[in-house]
Short mmCIF file of C-alpha atoms in Angstrom, two decimals:
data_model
loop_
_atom_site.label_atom_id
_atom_site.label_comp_id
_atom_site.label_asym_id
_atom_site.label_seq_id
_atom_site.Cartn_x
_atom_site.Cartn_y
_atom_site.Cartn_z
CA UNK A 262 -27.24 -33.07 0.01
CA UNK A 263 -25.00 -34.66 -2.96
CA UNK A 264 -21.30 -34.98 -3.37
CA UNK A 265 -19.44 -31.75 -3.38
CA UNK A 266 -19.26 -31.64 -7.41
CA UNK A 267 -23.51 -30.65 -7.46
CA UNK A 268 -22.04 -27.26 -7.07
CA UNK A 269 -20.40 -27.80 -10.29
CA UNK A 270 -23.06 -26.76 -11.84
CA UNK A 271 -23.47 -22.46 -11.84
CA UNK A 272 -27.21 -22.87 -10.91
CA UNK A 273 -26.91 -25.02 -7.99
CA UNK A 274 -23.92 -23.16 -7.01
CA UNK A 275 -25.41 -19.81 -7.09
CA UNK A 276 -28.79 -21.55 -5.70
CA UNK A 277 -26.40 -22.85 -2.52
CA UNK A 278 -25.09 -19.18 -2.30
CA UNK A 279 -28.32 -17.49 -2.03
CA UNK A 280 -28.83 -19.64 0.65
CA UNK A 281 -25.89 -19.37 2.74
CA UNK A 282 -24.86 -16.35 2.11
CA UNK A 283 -26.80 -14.16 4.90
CA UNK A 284 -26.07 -16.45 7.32
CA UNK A 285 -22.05 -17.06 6.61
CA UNK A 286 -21.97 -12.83 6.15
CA UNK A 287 -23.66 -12.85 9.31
CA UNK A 288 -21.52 -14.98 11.35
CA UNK A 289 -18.32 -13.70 9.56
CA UNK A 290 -19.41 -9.84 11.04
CA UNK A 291 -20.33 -11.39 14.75
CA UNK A 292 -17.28 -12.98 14.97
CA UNK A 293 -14.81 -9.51 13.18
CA UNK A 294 -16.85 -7.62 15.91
CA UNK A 295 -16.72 -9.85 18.93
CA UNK A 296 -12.42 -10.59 18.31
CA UNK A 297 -11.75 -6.94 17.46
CA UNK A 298 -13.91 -5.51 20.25
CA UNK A 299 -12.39 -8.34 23.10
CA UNK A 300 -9.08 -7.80 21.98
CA UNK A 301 -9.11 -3.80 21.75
CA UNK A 302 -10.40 -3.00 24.92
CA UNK A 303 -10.87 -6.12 27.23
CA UNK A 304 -7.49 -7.60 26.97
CA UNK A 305 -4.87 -6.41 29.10
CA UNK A 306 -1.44 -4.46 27.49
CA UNK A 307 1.58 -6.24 27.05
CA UNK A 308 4.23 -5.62 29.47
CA UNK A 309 6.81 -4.62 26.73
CA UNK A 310 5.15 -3.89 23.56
CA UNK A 311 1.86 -2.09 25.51
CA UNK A 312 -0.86 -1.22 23.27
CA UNK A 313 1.02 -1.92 20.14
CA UNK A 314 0.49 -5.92 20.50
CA UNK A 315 -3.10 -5.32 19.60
CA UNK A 316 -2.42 -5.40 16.08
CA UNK A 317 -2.16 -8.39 16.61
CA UNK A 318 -6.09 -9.20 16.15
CA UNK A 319 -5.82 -7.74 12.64
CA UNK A 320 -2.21 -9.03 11.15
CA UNK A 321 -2.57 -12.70 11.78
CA UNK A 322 -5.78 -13.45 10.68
CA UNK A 323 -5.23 -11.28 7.49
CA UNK A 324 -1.44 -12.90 7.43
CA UNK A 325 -2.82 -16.41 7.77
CA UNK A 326 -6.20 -15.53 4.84
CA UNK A 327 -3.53 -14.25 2.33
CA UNK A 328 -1.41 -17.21 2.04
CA UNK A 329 -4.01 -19.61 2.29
CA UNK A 330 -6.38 -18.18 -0.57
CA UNK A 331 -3.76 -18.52 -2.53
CA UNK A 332 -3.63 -22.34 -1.79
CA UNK A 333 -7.72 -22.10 -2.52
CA UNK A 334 -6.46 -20.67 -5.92
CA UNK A 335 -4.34 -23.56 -6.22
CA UNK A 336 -7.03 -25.97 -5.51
CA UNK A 337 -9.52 -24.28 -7.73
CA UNK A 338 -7.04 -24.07 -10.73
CA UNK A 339 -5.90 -27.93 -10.56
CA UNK A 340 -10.20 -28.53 -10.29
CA UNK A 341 -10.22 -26.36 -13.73
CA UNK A 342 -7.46 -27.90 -15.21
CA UNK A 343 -8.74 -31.56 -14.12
CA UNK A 344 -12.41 -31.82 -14.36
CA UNK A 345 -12.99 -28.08 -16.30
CA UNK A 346 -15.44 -27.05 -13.85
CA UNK A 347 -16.15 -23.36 -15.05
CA UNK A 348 -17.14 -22.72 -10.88
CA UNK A 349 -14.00 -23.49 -10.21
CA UNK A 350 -12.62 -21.26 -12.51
CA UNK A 351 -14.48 -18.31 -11.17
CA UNK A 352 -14.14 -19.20 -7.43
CA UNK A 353 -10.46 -18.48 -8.72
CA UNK A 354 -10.83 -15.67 -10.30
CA UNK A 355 -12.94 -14.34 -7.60
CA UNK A 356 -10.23 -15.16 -4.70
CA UNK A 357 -7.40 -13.45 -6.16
CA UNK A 358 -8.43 -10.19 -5.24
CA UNK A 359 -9.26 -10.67 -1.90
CA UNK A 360 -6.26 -12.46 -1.13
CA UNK A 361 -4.57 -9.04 -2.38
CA UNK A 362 -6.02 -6.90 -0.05
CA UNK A 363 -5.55 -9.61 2.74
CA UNK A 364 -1.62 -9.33 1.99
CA UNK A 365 -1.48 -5.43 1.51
CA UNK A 366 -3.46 -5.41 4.85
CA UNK A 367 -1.21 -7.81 6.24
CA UNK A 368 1.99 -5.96 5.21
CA UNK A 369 0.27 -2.32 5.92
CA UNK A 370 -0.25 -3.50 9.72
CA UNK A 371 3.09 -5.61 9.97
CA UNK A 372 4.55 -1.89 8.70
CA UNK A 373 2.65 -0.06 11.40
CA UNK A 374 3.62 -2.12 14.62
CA UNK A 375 7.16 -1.99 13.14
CA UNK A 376 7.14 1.44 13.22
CA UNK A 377 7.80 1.85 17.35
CA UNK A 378 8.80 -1.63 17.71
CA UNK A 379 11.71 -1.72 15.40
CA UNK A 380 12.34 1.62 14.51
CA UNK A 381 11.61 1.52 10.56
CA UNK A 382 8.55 0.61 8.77
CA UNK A 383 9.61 -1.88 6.65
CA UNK A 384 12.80 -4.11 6.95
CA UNK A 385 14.07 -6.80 4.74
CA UNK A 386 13.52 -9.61 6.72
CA UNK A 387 12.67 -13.06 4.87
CA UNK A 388 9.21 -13.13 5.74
CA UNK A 389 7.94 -9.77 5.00
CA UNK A 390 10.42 -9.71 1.44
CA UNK A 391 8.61 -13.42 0.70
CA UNK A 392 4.96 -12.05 1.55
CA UNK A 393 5.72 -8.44 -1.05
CA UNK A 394 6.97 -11.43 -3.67
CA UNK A 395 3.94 -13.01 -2.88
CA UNK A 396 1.90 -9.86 -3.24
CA UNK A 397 3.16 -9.80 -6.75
CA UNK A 398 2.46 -12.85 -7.54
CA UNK A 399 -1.06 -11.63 -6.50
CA UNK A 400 -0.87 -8.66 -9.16
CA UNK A 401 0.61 -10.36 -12.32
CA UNK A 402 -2.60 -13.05 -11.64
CA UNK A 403 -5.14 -10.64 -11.60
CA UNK A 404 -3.16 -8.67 -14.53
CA UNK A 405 -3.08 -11.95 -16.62
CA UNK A 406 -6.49 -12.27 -15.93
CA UNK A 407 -7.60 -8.92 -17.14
CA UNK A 408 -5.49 -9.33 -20.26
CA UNK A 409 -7.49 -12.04 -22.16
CA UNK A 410 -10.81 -11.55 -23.44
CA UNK A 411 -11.69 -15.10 -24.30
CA UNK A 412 -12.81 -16.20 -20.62
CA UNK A 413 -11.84 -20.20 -21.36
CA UNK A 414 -8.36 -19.50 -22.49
CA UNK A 415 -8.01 -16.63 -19.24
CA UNK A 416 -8.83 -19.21 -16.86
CA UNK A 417 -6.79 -21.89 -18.84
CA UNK A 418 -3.29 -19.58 -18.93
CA UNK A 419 -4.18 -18.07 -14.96
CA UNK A 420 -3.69 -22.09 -13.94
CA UNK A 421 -1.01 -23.03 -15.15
CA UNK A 422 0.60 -19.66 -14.00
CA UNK A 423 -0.98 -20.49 -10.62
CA UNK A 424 0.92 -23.76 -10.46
CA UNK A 425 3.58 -22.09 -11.84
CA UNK A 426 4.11 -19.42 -9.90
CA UNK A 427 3.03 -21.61 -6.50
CA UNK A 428 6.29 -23.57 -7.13
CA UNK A 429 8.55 -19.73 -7.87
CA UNK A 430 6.66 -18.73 -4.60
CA UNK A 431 7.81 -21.88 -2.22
CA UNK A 432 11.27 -21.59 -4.01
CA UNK A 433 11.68 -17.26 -3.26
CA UNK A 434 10.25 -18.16 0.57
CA UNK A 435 13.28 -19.94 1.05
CA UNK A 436 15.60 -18.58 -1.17
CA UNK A 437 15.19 -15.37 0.57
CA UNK A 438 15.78 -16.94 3.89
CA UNK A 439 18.88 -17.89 2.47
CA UNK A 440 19.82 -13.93 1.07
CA UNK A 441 18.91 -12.78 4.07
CA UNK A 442 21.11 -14.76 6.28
CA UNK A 443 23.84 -14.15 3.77
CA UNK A 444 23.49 -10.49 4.12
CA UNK A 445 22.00 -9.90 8.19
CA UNK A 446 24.69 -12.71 10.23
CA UNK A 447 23.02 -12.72 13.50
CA UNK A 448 20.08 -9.88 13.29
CA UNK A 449 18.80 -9.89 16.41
CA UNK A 450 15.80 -7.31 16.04
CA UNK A 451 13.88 -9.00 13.47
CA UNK A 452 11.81 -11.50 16.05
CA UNK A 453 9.19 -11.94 13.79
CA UNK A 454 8.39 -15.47 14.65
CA UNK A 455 7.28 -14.13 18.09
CA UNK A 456 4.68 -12.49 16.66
CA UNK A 457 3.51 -14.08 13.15
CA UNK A 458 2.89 -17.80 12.67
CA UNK A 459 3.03 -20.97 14.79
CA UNK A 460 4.97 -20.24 17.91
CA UNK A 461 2.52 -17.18 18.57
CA UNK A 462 -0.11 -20.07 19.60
CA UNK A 463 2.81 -21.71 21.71
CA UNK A 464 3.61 -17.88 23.60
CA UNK A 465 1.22 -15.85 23.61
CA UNK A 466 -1.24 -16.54 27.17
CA UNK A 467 -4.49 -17.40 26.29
CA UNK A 468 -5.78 -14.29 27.81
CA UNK A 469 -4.72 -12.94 24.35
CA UNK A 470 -4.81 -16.01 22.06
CA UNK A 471 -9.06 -16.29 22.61
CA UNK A 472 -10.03 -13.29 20.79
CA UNK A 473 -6.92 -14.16 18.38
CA UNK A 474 -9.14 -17.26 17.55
CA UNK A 475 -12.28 -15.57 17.06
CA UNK A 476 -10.52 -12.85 14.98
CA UNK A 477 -9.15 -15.46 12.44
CA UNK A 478 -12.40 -17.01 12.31
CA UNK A 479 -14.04 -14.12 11.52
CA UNK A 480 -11.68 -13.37 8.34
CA UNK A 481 -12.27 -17.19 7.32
CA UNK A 482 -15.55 -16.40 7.62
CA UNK A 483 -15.21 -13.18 5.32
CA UNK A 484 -12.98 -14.16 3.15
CA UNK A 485 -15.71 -17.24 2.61
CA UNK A 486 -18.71 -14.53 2.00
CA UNK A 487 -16.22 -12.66 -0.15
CA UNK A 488 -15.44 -15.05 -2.23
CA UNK A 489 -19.16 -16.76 -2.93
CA UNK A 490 -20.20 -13.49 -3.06
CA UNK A 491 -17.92 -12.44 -6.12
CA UNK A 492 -18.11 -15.75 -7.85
CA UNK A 493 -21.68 -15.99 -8.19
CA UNK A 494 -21.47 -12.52 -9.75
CA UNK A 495 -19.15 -13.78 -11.99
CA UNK A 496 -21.86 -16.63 -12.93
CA UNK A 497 -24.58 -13.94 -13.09
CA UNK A 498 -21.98 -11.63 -15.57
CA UNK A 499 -21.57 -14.65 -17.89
CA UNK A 500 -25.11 -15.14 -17.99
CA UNK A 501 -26.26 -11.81 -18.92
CA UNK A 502 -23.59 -11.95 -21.40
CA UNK A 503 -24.34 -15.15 -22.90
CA UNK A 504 -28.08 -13.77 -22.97
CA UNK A 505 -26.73 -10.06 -24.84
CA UNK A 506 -24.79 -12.61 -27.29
CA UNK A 507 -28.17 -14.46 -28.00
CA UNK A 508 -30.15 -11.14 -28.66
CA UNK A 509 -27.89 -10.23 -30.68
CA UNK A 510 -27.63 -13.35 -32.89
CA UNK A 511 -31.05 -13.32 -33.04
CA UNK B 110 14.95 -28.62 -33.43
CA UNK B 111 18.69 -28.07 -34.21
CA UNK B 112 17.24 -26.71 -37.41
CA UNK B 113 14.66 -24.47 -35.31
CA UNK B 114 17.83 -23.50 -33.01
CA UNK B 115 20.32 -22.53 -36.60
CA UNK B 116 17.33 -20.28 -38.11
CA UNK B 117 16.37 -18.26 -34.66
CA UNK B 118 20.30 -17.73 -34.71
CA UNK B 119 20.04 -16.52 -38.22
CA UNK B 120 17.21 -13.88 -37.76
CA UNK B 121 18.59 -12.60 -34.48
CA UNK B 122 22.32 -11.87 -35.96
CA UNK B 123 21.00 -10.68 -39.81
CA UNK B 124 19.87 -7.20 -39.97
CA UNK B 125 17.09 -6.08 -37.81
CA UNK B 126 16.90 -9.54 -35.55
CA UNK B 127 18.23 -6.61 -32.73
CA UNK B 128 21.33 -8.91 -31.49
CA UNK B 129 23.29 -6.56 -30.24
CA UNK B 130 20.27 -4.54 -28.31
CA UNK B 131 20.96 -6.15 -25.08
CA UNK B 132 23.99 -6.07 -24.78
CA UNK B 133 23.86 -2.06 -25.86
CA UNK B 134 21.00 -1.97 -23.02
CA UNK B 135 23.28 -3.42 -20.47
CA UNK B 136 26.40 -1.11 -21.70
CA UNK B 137 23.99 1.70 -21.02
CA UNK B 138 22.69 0.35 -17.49
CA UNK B 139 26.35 0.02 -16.04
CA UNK B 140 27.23 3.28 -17.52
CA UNK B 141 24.12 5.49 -15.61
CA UNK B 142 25.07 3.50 -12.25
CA UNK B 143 28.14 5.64 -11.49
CA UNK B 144 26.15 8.63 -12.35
CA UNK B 145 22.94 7.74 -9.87
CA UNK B 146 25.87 6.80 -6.87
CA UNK B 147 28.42 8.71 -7.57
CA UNK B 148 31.36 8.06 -8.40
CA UNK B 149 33.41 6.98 -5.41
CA UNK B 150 34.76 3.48 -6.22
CA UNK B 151 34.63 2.36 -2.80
CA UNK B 152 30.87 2.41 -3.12
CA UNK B 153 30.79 0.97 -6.37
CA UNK B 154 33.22 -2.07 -5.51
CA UNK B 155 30.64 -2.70 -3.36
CA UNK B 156 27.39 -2.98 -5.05
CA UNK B 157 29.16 -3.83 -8.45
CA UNK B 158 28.06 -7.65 -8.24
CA UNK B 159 24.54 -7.00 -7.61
CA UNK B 160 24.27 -4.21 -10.28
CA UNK B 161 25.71 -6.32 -12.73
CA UNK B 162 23.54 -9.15 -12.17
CA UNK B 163 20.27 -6.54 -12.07
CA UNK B 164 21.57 -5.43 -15.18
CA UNK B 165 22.05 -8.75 -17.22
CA UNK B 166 18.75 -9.38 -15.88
CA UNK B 167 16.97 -6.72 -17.06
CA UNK B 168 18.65 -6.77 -20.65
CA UNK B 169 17.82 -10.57 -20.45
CA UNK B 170 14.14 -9.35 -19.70
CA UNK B 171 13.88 -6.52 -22.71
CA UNK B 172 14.31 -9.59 -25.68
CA UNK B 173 11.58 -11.83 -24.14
CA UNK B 174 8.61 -10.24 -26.18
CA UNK B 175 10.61 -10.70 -29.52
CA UNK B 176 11.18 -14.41 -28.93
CA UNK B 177 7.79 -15.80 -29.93
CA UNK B 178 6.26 -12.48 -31.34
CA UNK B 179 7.44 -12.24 -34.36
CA UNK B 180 7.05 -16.04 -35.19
CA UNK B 181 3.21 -15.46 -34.35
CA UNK B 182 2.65 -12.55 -36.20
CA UNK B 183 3.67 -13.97 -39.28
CA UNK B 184 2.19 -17.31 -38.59
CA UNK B 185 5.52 -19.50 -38.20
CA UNK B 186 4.20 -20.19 -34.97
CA UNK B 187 1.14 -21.88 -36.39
CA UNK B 188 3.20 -23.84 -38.48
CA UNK B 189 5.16 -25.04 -35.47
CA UNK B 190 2.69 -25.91 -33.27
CA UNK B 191 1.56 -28.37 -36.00
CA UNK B 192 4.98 -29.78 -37.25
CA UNK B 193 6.54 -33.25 -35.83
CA UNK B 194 8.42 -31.51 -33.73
CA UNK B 195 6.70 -31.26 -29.86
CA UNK B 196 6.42 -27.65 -28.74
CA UNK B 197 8.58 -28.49 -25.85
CA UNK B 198 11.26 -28.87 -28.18
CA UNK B 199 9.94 -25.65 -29.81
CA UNK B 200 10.17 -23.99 -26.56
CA UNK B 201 13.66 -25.56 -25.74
CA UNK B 202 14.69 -24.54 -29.26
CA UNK B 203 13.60 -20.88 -28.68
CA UNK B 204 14.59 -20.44 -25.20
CA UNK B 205 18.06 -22.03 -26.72
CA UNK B 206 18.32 -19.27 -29.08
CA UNK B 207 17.79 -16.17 -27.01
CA UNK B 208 20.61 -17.65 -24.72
CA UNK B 209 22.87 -17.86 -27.05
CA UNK B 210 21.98 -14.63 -28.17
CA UNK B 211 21.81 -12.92 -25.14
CA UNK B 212 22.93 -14.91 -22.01
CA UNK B 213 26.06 -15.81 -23.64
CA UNK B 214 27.07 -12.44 -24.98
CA UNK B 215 26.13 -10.79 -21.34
CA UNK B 216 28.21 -13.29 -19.86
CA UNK B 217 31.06 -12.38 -21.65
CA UNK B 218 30.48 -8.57 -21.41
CA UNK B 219 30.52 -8.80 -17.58
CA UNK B 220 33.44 -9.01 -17.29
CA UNK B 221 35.03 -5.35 -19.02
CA UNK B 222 31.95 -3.67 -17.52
CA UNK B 223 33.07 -5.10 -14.00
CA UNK B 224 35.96 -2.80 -14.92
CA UNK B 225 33.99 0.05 -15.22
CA UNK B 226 32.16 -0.37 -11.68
CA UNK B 227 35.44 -1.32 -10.13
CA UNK B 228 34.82 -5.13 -9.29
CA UNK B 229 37.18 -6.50 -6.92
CA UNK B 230 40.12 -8.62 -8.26
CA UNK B 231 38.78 -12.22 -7.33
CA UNK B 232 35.03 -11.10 -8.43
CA UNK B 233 35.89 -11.70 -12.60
CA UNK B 234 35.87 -15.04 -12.16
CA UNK B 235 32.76 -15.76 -10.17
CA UNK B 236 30.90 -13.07 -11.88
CA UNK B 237 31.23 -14.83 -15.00
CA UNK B 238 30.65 -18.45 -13.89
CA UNK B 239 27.13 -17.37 -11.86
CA UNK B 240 26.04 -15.54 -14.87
CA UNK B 241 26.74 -18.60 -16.99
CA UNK B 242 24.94 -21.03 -14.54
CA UNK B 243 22.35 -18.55 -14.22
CA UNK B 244 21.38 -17.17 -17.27
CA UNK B 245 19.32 -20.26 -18.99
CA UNK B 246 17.44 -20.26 -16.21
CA UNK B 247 16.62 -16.71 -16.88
CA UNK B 248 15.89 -17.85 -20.98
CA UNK B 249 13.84 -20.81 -19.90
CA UNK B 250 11.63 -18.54 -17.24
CA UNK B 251 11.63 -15.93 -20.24
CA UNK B 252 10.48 -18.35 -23.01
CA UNK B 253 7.30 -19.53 -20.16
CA UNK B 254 6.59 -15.73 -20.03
CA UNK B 255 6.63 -15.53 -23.68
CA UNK B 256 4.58 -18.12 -24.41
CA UNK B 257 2.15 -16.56 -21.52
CA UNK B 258 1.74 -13.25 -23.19
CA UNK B 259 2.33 -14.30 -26.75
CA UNK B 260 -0.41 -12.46 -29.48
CA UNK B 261 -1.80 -10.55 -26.60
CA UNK B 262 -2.17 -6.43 -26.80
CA UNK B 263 0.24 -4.63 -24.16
CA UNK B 264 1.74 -7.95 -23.62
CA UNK B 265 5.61 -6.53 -23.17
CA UNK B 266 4.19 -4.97 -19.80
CA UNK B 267 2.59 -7.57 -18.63
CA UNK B 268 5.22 -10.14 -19.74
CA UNK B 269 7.80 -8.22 -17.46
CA UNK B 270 4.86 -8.44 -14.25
CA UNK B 271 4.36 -11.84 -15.04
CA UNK B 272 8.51 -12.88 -15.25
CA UNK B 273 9.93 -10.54 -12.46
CA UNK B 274 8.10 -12.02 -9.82
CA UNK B 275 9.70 -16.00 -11.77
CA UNK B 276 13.41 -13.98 -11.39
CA UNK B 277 13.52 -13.70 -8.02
CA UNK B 278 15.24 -17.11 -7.03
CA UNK B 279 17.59 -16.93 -9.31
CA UNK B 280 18.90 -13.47 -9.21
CA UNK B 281 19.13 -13.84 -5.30
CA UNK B 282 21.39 -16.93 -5.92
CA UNK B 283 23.03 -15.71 -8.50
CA UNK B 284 24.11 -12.23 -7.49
CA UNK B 285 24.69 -14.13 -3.86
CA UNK B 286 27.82 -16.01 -5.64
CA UNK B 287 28.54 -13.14 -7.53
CA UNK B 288 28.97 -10.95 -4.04
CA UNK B 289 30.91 -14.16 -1.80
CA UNK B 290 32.89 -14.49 -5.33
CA UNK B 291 33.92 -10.30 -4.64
CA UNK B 292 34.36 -10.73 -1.11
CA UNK B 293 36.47 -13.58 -1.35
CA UNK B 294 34.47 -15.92 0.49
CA UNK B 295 33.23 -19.52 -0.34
CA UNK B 296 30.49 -20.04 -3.32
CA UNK B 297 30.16 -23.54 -3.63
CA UNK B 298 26.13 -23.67 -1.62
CA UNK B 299 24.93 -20.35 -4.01
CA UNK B 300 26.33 -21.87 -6.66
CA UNK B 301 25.34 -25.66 -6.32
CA UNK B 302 21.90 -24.21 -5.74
CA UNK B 303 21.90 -21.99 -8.71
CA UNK B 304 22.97 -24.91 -11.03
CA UNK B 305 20.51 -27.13 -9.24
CA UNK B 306 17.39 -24.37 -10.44
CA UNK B 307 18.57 -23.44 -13.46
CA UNK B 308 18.58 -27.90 -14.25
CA UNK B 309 15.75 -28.41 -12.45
CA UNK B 310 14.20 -25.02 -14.92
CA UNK B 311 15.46 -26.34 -17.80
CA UNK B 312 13.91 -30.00 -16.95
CA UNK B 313 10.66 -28.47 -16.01
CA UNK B 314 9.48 -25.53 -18.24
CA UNK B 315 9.39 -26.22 -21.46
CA UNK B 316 6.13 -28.44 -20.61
CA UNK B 317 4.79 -25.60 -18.63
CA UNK B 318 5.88 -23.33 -21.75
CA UNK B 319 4.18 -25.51 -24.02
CA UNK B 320 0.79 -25.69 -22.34
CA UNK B 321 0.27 -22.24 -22.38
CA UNK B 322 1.34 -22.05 -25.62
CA UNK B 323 -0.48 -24.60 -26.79
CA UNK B 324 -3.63 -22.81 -24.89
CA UNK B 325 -2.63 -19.39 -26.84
CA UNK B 326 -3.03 -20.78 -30.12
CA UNK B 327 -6.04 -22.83 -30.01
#
């Protein structure tokens, strides 16, 4: 077991995969089943929301996955742009993606427990207008991505527009905090703090925070499996395309 | 890169350099409002600010793709990239140029369209000075798109997926002092915070803008 830059190179990155993959996939499913299943149907209602809190065990894990594989992206784009790792490249080309779905699933359940708790489906609060900004952050990435054919000079312009747009994304987050006071003086509906981020682990009784825990694990888990999963197809796709390249030179 | 700044000037204002096309664009935007809302100036008075601001934005948005296009296509670009000058100064230069061309103009056409839309007395003013703080910032975030996107097929569409998203601080600031300005409220935090983006912008992209355009034309 070397420093984490063995897995620099694609081989003993994809080797490493092979090997953990099962297992990670494995534990990623036990732990989705056991949080979803314990917090369905063995934890008790909530005395005002009632059955809606449930959604709970699917929001804030997917919340929580969204925004922080875009920090992965980050990571993996400043590796690229440092050291030129192509891994890294890939891991962020390969996170983008699922980060997408993890913020459209986010937003779709947010949507649906708004529905009978506030009376509309969607509502311009700051931190469902900064996660749909974020969401098209998500888009014009994977867009930017598909747009140039050189791979190199893709993962070269989708890093600096990473950086880029990580700074435009901290800057709307609190820019729209600042609209939306402007516009909403004293809004008294939009309690989303008491449901999304930290002072949910402060509130919310442990009888529903447990299978809260093992829920989020289980989509760190995923997203994990997801995203070795994709990248060492990506590795496998270059390959067989370096290999077409060299039949056809030859 | 005064030089640079004089000959973008030239090409946009001689014949086909499509000065004017922006400004046409956001004629034509605050002309179809009234139609879509009616045309009850109550309601208008009210979301004139805002509709102003999405306009000038979006006419700000339509002259990206022409701002390093054309320069590539017929290699001027190449040329650039390997004269004294730095492309950050190139970028500078061009983002300099479509201001001027655009920002500036829509700054000063605000104002009679505010007419049309039925601004409130004390909004002129206000209108005009966030539009002037805020449009390089909408240039420089432009000319970082543009270099982005530049020499790549379909790359107006994606240049306006890429740069929306980059708006979003700035028009909320922006059409913020624009609205208190209407109201007749204080402006002085939107404002102070629009200059301080469109600065800190101005300080900051033209390195991004250069190292992807430096990446583009490798």
């Amino acid at each position: 077991m070397g420093s984490l830059w063995e897995y620099a190179n694609p081989a003993a990155f994809a080797r490493m995969v092979s090997k953990v993959l099962p297992l990670l996939s494995c534990a990623a499913l036990a732990c989705l089943a056991a949080g979803l299943v314990w917090g369905f149907f063995f934890t008790p209602d909530d005395y005002r929301q009632g059955a809606t809190v449930k959604i709970i065990y699917l929001h804030v894990p997917a919340a929580m996955v969204a925004i922080n594989a875009w920090l992965m992206m980050l990571a993996a784009s400043l590796v690229w742009l440092i050291r030129r790792h192509h891994v890294s490249a890939l891991a962020a080309r390969a996170a983008a993606p699922v980060g997408l779905v993890m913020t459209l699933i986010g937003l779709a359940t947010g949507a649906i427990w708004g529905q009978p708790m506030w009376g509309s489906w969607w509502e311009w609060d700051p931190r469902l207008t900064a996660f749909l900004i974020l969401c098209l952050f998500y888009l014009g990435y994977i867009a930017l991505w598909q747009a140039v054919e050189d791979p190199d000079t893709a993962a070269d312009l989708t890093s600096v527009l990473c950086l880029v747009g990580s700074v435009f994304a901290i800057l709307s987050r609190y820019a729209v905090n600042f609209w939306n006071q402007g516009l909403h003086q004293g809004a008294s509906v939009m309690r989303v703090g008491a449901v999304t981020g930290s002072d949910t682990e402060e509130k919310v009784s442990n009888i529903f925070f447990a299978p809260l825990a093992v829920s989020m694990a289980g989509f760190v888990l995923l997203f994990l499996a997801l995203v070795l999963l994709r990248t060492r197809t990506e590795i496998y796709r270059r390959r067989l395309r370096a290999i077409e390249a060299r039949e056809r030179m030859a | 890169m005064i030089a640079l700044l004089r000959r973008d000037l030239r090409l946009a204002v001689r014949a086909g350099g499509g000065f004017g096309l922006a400004l046409a664009f956001f004629l034509i935007v605050t002309i179809l409002v009234p139609f879509a809302l009616g045309p009850g100036t109550g309601r208008l008075a009210q979301v004139a600010p805002g509709i102003l601001w999405i306009g000038a934005l979006l006419a700000c948005l339509l002259s990206l793709d022409r701002m390093l296009a054309l320069d590539h296509e017929d290699g001027t670009l190449e040329l650039l990239a390997t004269a004294p000058l730095p492309l950050e100064g190139v970028i500078l230069a061009k983002a300099g140029a479509h201001w001027l061309t655009t920002g500036l103009p829509l700054t000063l056409a605000a104002a009679p369209l505010g007419v049309l839309l039925n601004l409130a007395p004390g909004g002129y003013l206000w209108l005009c000075v966030s539009l002037l703080a805020g449009t390089p910032a909408l240039s420089m975030i432009g000319a970082f798109g543009a270099a982005l996107t530049v020499g790549m097929k379909r790359g107006g569409l994606l240049l306006s997926l890429l740069v929306l998203p980059l708006y979003v601080p700035t028009l909320i600031f922006g059409a913020e002092v624009a609205r208190r300005g209407a109201e007749g409220l204080a402006t002085g935090t939107p404002l102070m915070l629009l200059c301080a983006l469109s600065l800190g912008v101005l300080a900051a992209m033209p390195f991004a803008g250069a190292a992807v355009l430096r990446i583009n034309l490798r």
